[in-house]
CSV table of C-alpha atoms in Angstrom, one decimal:
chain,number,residue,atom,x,y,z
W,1,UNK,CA,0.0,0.0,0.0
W,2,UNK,CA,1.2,3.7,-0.3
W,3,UNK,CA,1.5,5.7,2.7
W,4,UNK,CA,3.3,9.1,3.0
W,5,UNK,CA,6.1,9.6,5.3
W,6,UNK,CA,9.8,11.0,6.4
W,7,UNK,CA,13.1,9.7,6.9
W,8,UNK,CA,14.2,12.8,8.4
W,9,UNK,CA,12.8,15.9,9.7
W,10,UNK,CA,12.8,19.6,7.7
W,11,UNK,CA,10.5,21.3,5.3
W,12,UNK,CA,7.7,19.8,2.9
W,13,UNK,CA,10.2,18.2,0.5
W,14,UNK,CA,11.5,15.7,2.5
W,15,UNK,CA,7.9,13.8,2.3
W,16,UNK,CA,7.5,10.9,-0.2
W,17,UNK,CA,4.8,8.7,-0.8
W,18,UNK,CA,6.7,4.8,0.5
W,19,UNK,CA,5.1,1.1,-0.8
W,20,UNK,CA,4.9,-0.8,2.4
W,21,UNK,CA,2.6,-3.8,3.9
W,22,UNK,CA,-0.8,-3.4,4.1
W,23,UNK,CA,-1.5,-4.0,7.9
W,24,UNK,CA,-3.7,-6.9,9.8
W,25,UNK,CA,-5.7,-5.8,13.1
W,26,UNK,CA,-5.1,-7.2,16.2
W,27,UNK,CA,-7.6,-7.4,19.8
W,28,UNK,CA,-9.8,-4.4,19.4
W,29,UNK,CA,-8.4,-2.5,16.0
W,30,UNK,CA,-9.6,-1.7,12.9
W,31,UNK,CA,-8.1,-1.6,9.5
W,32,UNK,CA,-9.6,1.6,7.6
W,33,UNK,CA,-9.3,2.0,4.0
W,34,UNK,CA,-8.8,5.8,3.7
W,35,UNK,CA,-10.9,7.9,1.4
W,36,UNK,CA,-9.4,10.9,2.4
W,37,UNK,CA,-7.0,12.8,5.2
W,38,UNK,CA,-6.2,16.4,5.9
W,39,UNK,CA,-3.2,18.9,6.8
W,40,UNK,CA,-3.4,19.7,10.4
W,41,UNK,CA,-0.3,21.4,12.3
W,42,UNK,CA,0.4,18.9,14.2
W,43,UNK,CA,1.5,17.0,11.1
W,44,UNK,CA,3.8,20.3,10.5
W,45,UNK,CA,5.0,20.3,13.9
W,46,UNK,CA,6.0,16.2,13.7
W,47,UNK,CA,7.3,16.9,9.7
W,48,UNK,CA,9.7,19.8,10.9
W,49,UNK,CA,11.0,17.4,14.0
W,50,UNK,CA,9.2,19.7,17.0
W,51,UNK,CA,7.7,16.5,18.1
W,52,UNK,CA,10.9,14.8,18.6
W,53,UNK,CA,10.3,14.2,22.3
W,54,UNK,CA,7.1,12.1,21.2
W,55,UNK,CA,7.7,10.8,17.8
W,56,UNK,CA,11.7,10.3,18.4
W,57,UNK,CA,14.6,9.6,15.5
W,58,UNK,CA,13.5,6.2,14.4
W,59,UNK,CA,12.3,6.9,10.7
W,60,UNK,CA,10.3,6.4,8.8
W,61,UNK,CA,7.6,8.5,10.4
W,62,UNK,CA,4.1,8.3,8.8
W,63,UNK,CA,2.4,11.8,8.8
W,64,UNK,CA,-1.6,12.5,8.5
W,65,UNK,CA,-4.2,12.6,11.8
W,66,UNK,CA,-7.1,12.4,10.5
W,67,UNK,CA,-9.1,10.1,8.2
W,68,UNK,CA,-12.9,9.4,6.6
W,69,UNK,CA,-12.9,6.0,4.8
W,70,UNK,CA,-14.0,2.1,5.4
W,71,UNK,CA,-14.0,-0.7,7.9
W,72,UNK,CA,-11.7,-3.0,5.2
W,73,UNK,CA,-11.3,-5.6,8.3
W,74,UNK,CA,-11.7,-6.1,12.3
W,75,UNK,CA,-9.7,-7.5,14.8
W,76,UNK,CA,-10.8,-10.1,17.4
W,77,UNK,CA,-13.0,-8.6,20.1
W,78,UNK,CA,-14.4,-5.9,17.6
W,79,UNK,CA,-18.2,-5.3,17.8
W,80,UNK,CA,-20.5,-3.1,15.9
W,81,UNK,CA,-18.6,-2.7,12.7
W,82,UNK,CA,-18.3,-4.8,9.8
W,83,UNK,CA,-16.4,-4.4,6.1
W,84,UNK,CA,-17.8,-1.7,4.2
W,85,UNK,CA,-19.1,0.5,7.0
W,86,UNK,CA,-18.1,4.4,6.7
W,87,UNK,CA,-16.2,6.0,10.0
W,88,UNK,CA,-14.4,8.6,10.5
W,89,UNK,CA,-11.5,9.3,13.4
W,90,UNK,CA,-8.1,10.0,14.5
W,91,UNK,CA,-4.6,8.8,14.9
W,92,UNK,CA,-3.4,9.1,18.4
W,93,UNK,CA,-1.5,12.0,18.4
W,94,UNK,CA,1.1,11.3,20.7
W,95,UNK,CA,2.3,8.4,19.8
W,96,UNK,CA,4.7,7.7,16.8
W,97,UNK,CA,3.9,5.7,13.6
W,98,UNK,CA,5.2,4.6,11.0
W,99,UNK,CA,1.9,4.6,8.9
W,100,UNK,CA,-0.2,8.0,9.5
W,101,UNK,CA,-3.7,8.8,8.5
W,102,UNK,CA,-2.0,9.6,4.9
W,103,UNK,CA,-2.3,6.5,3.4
W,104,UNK,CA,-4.0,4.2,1.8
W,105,UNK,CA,-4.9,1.6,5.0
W,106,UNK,CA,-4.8,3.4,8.6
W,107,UNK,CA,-5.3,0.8,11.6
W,108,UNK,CA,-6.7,2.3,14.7
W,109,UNK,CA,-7.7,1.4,18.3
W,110,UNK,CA,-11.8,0.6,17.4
W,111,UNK,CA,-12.3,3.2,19.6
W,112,UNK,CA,-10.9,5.8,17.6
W,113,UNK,CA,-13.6,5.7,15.4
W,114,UNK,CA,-17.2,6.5,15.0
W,115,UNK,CA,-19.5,6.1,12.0
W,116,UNK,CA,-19.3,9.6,9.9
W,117,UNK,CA,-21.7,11.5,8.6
W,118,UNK,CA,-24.6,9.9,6.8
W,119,UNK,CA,-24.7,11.7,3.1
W,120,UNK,CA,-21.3,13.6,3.9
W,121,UNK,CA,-18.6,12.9,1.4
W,122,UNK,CA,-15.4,11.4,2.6
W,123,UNK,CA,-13.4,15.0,1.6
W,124,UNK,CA,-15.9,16.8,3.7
W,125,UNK,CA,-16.0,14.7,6.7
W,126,UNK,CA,-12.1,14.4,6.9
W,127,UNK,CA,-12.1,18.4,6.6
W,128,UNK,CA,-13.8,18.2,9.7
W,129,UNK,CA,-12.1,15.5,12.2
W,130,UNK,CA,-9.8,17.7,13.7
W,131,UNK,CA,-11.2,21.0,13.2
W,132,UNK,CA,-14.3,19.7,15.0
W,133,UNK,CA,-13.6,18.3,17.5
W,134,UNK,CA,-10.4,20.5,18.5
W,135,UNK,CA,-13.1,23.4,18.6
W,136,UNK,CA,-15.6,21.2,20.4
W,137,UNK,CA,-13.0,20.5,23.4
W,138,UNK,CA,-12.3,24.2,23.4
W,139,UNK,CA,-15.7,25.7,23.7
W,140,UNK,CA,-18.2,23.1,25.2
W,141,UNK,CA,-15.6,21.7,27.9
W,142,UNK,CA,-12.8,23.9,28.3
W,143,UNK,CA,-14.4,27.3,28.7
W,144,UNK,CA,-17.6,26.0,28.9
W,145,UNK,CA,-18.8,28.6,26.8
W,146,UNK,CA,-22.9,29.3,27.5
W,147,UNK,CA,-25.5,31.5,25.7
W,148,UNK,CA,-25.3,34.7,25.1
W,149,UNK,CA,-21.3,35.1,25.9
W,150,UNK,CA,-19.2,37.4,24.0
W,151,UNK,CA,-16.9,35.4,22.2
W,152,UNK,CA,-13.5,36.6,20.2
W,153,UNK,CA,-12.1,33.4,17.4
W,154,UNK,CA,-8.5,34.6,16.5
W,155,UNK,CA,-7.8,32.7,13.3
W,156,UNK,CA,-11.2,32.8,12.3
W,157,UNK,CA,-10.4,31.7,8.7
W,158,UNK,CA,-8.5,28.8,9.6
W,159,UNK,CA,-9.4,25.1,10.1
W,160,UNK,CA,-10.2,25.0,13.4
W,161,UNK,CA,-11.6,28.4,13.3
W,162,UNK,CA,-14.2,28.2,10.8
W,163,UNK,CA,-15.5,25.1,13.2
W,164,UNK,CA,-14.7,27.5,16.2
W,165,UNK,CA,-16.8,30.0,14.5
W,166,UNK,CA,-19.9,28.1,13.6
W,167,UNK,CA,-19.8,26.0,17.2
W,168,UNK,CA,-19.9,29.3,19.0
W,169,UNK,CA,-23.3,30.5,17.3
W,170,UNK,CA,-24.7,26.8,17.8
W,171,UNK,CA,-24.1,27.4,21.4
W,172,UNK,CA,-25.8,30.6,21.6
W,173,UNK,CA,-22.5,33.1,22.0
W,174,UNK,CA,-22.5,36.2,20.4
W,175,UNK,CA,-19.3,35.6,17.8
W,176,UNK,CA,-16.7,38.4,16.8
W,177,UNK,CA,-13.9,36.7,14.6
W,178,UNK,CA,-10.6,38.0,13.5
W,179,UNK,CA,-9.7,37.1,9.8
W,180,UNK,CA,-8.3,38.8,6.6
W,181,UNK,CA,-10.9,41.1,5.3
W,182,UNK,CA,-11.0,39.3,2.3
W,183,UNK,CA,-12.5,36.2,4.1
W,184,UNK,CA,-15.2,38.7,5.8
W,185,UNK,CA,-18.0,37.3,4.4
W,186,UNK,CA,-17.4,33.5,4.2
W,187,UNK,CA,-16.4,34.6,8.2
W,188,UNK,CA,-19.9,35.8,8.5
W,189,UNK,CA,-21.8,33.4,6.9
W,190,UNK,CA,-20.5,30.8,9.3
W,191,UNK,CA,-22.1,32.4,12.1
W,192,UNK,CA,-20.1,35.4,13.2
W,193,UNK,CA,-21.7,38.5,14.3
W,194,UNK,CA,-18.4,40.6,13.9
W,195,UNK,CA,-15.5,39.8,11.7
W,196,UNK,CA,-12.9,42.5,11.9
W,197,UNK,CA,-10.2,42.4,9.9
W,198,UNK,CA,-6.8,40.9,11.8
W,199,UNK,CA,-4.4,43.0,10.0
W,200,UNK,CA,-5.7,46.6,10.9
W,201,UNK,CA,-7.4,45.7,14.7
W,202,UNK,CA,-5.0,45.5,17.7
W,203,UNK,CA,-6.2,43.3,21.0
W,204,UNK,CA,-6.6,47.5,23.2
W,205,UNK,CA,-9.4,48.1,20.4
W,206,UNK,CA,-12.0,45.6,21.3
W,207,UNK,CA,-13.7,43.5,24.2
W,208,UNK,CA,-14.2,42.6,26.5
W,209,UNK,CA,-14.8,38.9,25.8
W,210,UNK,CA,-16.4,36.3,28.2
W,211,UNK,CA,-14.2,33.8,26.1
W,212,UNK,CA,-11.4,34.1,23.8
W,213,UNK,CA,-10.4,31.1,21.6
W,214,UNK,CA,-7.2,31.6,20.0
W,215,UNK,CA,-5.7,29.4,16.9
W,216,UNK,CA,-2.2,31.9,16.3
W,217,UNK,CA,-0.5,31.3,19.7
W,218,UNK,CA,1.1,34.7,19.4
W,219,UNK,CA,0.3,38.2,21.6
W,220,UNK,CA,-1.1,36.1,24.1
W,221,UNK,CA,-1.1,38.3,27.0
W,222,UNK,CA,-2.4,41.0,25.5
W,223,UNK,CA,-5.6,39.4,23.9
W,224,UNK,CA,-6.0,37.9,27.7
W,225,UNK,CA,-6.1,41.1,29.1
W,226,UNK,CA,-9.2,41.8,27.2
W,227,UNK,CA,-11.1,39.0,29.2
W,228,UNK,CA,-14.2,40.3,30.7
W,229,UNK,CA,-14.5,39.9,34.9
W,230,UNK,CA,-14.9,36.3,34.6
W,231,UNK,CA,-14.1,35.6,31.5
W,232,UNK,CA,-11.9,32.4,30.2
W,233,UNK,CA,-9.3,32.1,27.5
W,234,UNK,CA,-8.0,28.9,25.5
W,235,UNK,CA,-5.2,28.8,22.8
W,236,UNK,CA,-5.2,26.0,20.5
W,237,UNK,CA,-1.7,27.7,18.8
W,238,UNK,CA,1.2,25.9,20.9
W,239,UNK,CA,4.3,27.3,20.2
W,240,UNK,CA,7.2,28.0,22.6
W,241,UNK,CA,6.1,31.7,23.2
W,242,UNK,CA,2.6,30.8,23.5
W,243,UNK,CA,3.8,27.9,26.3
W,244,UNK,CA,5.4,30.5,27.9
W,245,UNK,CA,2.5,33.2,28.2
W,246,UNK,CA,0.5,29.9,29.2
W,247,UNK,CA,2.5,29.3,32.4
W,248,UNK,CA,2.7,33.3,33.1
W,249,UNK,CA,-0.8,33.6,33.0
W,250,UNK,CA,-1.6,31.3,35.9
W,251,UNK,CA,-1.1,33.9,38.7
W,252,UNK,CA,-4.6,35.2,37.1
W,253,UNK,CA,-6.6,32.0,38.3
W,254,UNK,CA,-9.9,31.5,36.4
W,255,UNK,CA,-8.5,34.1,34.1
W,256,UNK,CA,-5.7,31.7,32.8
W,257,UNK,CA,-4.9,31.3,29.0
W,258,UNK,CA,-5.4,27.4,29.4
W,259,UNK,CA,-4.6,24.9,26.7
W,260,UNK,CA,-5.2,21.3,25.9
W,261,UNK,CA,-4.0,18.4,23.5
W,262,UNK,CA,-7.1,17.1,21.7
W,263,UNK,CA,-7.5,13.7,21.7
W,264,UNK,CA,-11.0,12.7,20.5
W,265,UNK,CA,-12.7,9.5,20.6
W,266,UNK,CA,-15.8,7.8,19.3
W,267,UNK,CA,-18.0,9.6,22.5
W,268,UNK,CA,-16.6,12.9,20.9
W,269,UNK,CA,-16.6,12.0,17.2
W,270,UNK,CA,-20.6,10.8,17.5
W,271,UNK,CA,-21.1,14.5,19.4
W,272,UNK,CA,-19.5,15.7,16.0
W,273,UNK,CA,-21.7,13.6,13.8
W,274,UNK,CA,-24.6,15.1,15.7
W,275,UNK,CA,-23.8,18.9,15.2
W,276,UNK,CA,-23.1,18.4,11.6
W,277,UNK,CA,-26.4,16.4,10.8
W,278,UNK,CA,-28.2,19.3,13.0
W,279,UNK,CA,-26.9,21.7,10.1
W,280,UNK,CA,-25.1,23.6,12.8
W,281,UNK,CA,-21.3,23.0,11.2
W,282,UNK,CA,-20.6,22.2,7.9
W,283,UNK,CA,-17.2,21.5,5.8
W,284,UNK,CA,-15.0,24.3,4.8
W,285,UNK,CA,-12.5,23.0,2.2
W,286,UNK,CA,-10.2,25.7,0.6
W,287,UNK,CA,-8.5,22.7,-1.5
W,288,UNK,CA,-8.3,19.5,-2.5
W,289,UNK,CA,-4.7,17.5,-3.5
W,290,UNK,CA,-3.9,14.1,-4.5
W,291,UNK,CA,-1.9,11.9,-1.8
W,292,UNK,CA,1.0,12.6,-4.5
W,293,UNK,CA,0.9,16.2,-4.3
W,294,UNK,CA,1.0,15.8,0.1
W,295,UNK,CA,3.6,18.1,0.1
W,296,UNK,CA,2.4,21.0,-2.1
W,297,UNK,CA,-0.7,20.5,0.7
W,298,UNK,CA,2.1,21.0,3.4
W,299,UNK,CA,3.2,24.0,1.8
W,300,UNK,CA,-0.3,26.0,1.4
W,301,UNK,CA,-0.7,25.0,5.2
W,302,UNK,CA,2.2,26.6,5.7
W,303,UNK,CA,1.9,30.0,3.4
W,304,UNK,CA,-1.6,30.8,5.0
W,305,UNK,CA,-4.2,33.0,3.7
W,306,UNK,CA,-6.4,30.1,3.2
W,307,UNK,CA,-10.2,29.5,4.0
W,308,UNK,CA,-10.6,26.2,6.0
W,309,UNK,CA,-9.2,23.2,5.3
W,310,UNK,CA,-6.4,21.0,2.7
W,311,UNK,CA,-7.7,18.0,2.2
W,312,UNK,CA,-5.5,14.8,0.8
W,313,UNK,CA,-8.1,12.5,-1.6
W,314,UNK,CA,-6.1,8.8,-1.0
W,315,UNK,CA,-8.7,6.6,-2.5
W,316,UNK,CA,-12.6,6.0,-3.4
C-alpha cells in the first residue's frame, strides 16, 4: 500500500509517498481504508521534528491525523462494525507511527472511530475530524462557553476556526472573529456577528470577551487582558512563546490562558456527527490534492491566507 512519510525531519520536500505492507488488526483495532485525510499542524509540527520528544529519530515517520474511509477488516474482540461500513477518526497524536492517516490503509484502536456523517462525502468529513472536535473540546468543555457570551475566534479563517466559528453561534455566544478582510464574508456566513479584519485591529481596540479562543498562539497576554471579569481564554496555537505566556498567565486563576491536547474518541466524534447532521457546522474545504501532491498540501498550510481546510483525496 502507499502511505506518506519521512526519513528525516525539515521542510515539505522531505515527504515521499513509500510502498509498504498493508497491515492486519489485532484485539480491538480496525483496519480503515482511507478515502481521504487532511493537513493539520500537528503534522507540521512532527514533519519539521518539533515533536521529537514524542515521535523520536527512528524513521520512517508516517504523517496524517485524520481520516474518513471504510471498515476493510476487524480485529478479534471488535463489535458493531463490519467491512464496508463508513467511520471517520483519529490517529493518536502522541504516539509515533510509521503509517499515519495519509495512506491508503490506517489501523486504529476501534475506539478511535465512529460512524461519519450519513450523506457527507469522505473529503468533507475528513475536513472536519480535527477541526471539530479540537473546537468542540475548546468551547463546550474547556471554557464552557454558555448563551449569550461574547466570544473573540482569532484565526477565524482557519481550520479549526471556521469550526470554532460556527460552534460558537450553535451554542448561543455572540461571535466576533478576526480574519483577513477578504475572508469577511465566508467569516460571517459561518455564524459570526463581527469579523474584523486581523491585520488593521490591535487586542486594546476591542472587548471585553467572556471567552477568547485563539488558533495563532502569538500576543497572548495581551488578547488575555481583554477578558471580561470572569471571562476564560483557550489557545489551541502551541508554540514556545505561547507555552510560555501559558505558564505566566496562571497567577490570574480563572482568568488563565489554558490549553489542551485534543485527543478525541468515538464519544466525541458521535457529538460531531450530531452537530453536523443538526446543520449547525458544515465543511469548509479551501482545496483539494492528490496523496501525491501531500507536500504541495504542506506548503499552502504553511503559506496561510487560506479559507478552511487542505484535504489529501487517498482513495474512493
Amino acid at each position: 500500500m502507499k502511505a506518506a512519510q519521512i526519513t528525516r525531519f525539515g521542510a515539505p520536500d522531505v515527504l515521499h509517498i513509500a510502498d509498504i505492507d498493508r497491515p492486519t488488526p489485532g484485539v480491538g483495532e480496525v483496519l480503515v481504508s482511507v478515502e481521504a485525510s487532511s493537513v493539520n499542524g500537528h503534522d507540521i509540527v512532527v514533519r519539521s521534528g518539533g515533536l521529537k520528544m514524542v515521535s523520536g529519530r527512528r524513521f520512517p515517520i508516517g504523517v496524517g491525523l485524520d481520516f474518513a474511509g471504510t471498515i476493510a477488516a476487524t480485529g478479534a474482540g471488535v463489535g458493531g462494525y463490519q467491512v464496508g461500513d463508513r467511520v471517520w477518526g483519529t490517529v493518536h497524536p502522541r504516539q509515533r507511527h510509521a503509517t499515519g492517516a495519509a495512506a491508503e490503509y490506517v489501523l486504529v484502536p476501534a475506539d478511535r472511530v465512529a460512524p461519519a456523517p450519513a450523506g457527507m462525502s469522505s473529503v468533507d468529513a475528513a475536513s472536519l475530524v480535527v477541526a471539530g472536535t479540537t473546537a468542540l473540546i475548546a468551547l463546550r468543555d474547556s471554557v464552557r462557553l454558555t448563551r449569550d457570551e461574547r466570544v473573540l475566534v482569532r484565526g477565524a479563517a482557519g481550520g479549526v476556526g471556521t469550526a470554532a466559528v460556527q460552534l460558537a453561534h450553535a451554542l448561543g455566544g455572540h461571535v466576533t472573529a478576526l480574519a483577513r478582510d477578504a475572508h469577511a464574508e465566508t467569516v460571517a456566513a459561518l455564524g459570526a456577528d463581527d469579523v474584523l479584519d486581523y491585520r488593521t485591529t490591535t487586542s486594546d481596540q476591542i472587548g471585553p470577551f467572556d471567552v477568547i479562543l485563539d488558533t495563532v498562539g502569538t500576543d497572548l497576554h495581551c488578547y488575555r487582558s481583554r477578558l471580561a471579569r470572569n471571562g476564560r481564554m483557550v489557545t489551541v496555537g502551541l508554540s514556545a512563546g505561547a507555552l510560555a505566556a501559558i505558564a505566566a498567565s496562571s497567577v490570574h486563576g480563572a482568568r488563565r490562558i489554558r490549553a489542551f491536547s485534543a485527543n478525541p474518541d468515538a464519544a466525541l466524534l458521535r457529538d460531531l456527527a450530531g452537530y453536523v447532521t443538526s446543520g449547525a457546522v458544515r465543511p469548509v474545504v479551501d482545496s483539494v490534492w492528490p496523496l501525491a501532491d501531500i507536500a504541495t498540501a504542506h506548503q499552502a498550510f504553511e503559506r496561510g491566507g487560506v479559507v478552511g481546510k487542505q484535504v489529501i483525496t487517498v482513495s474512493g
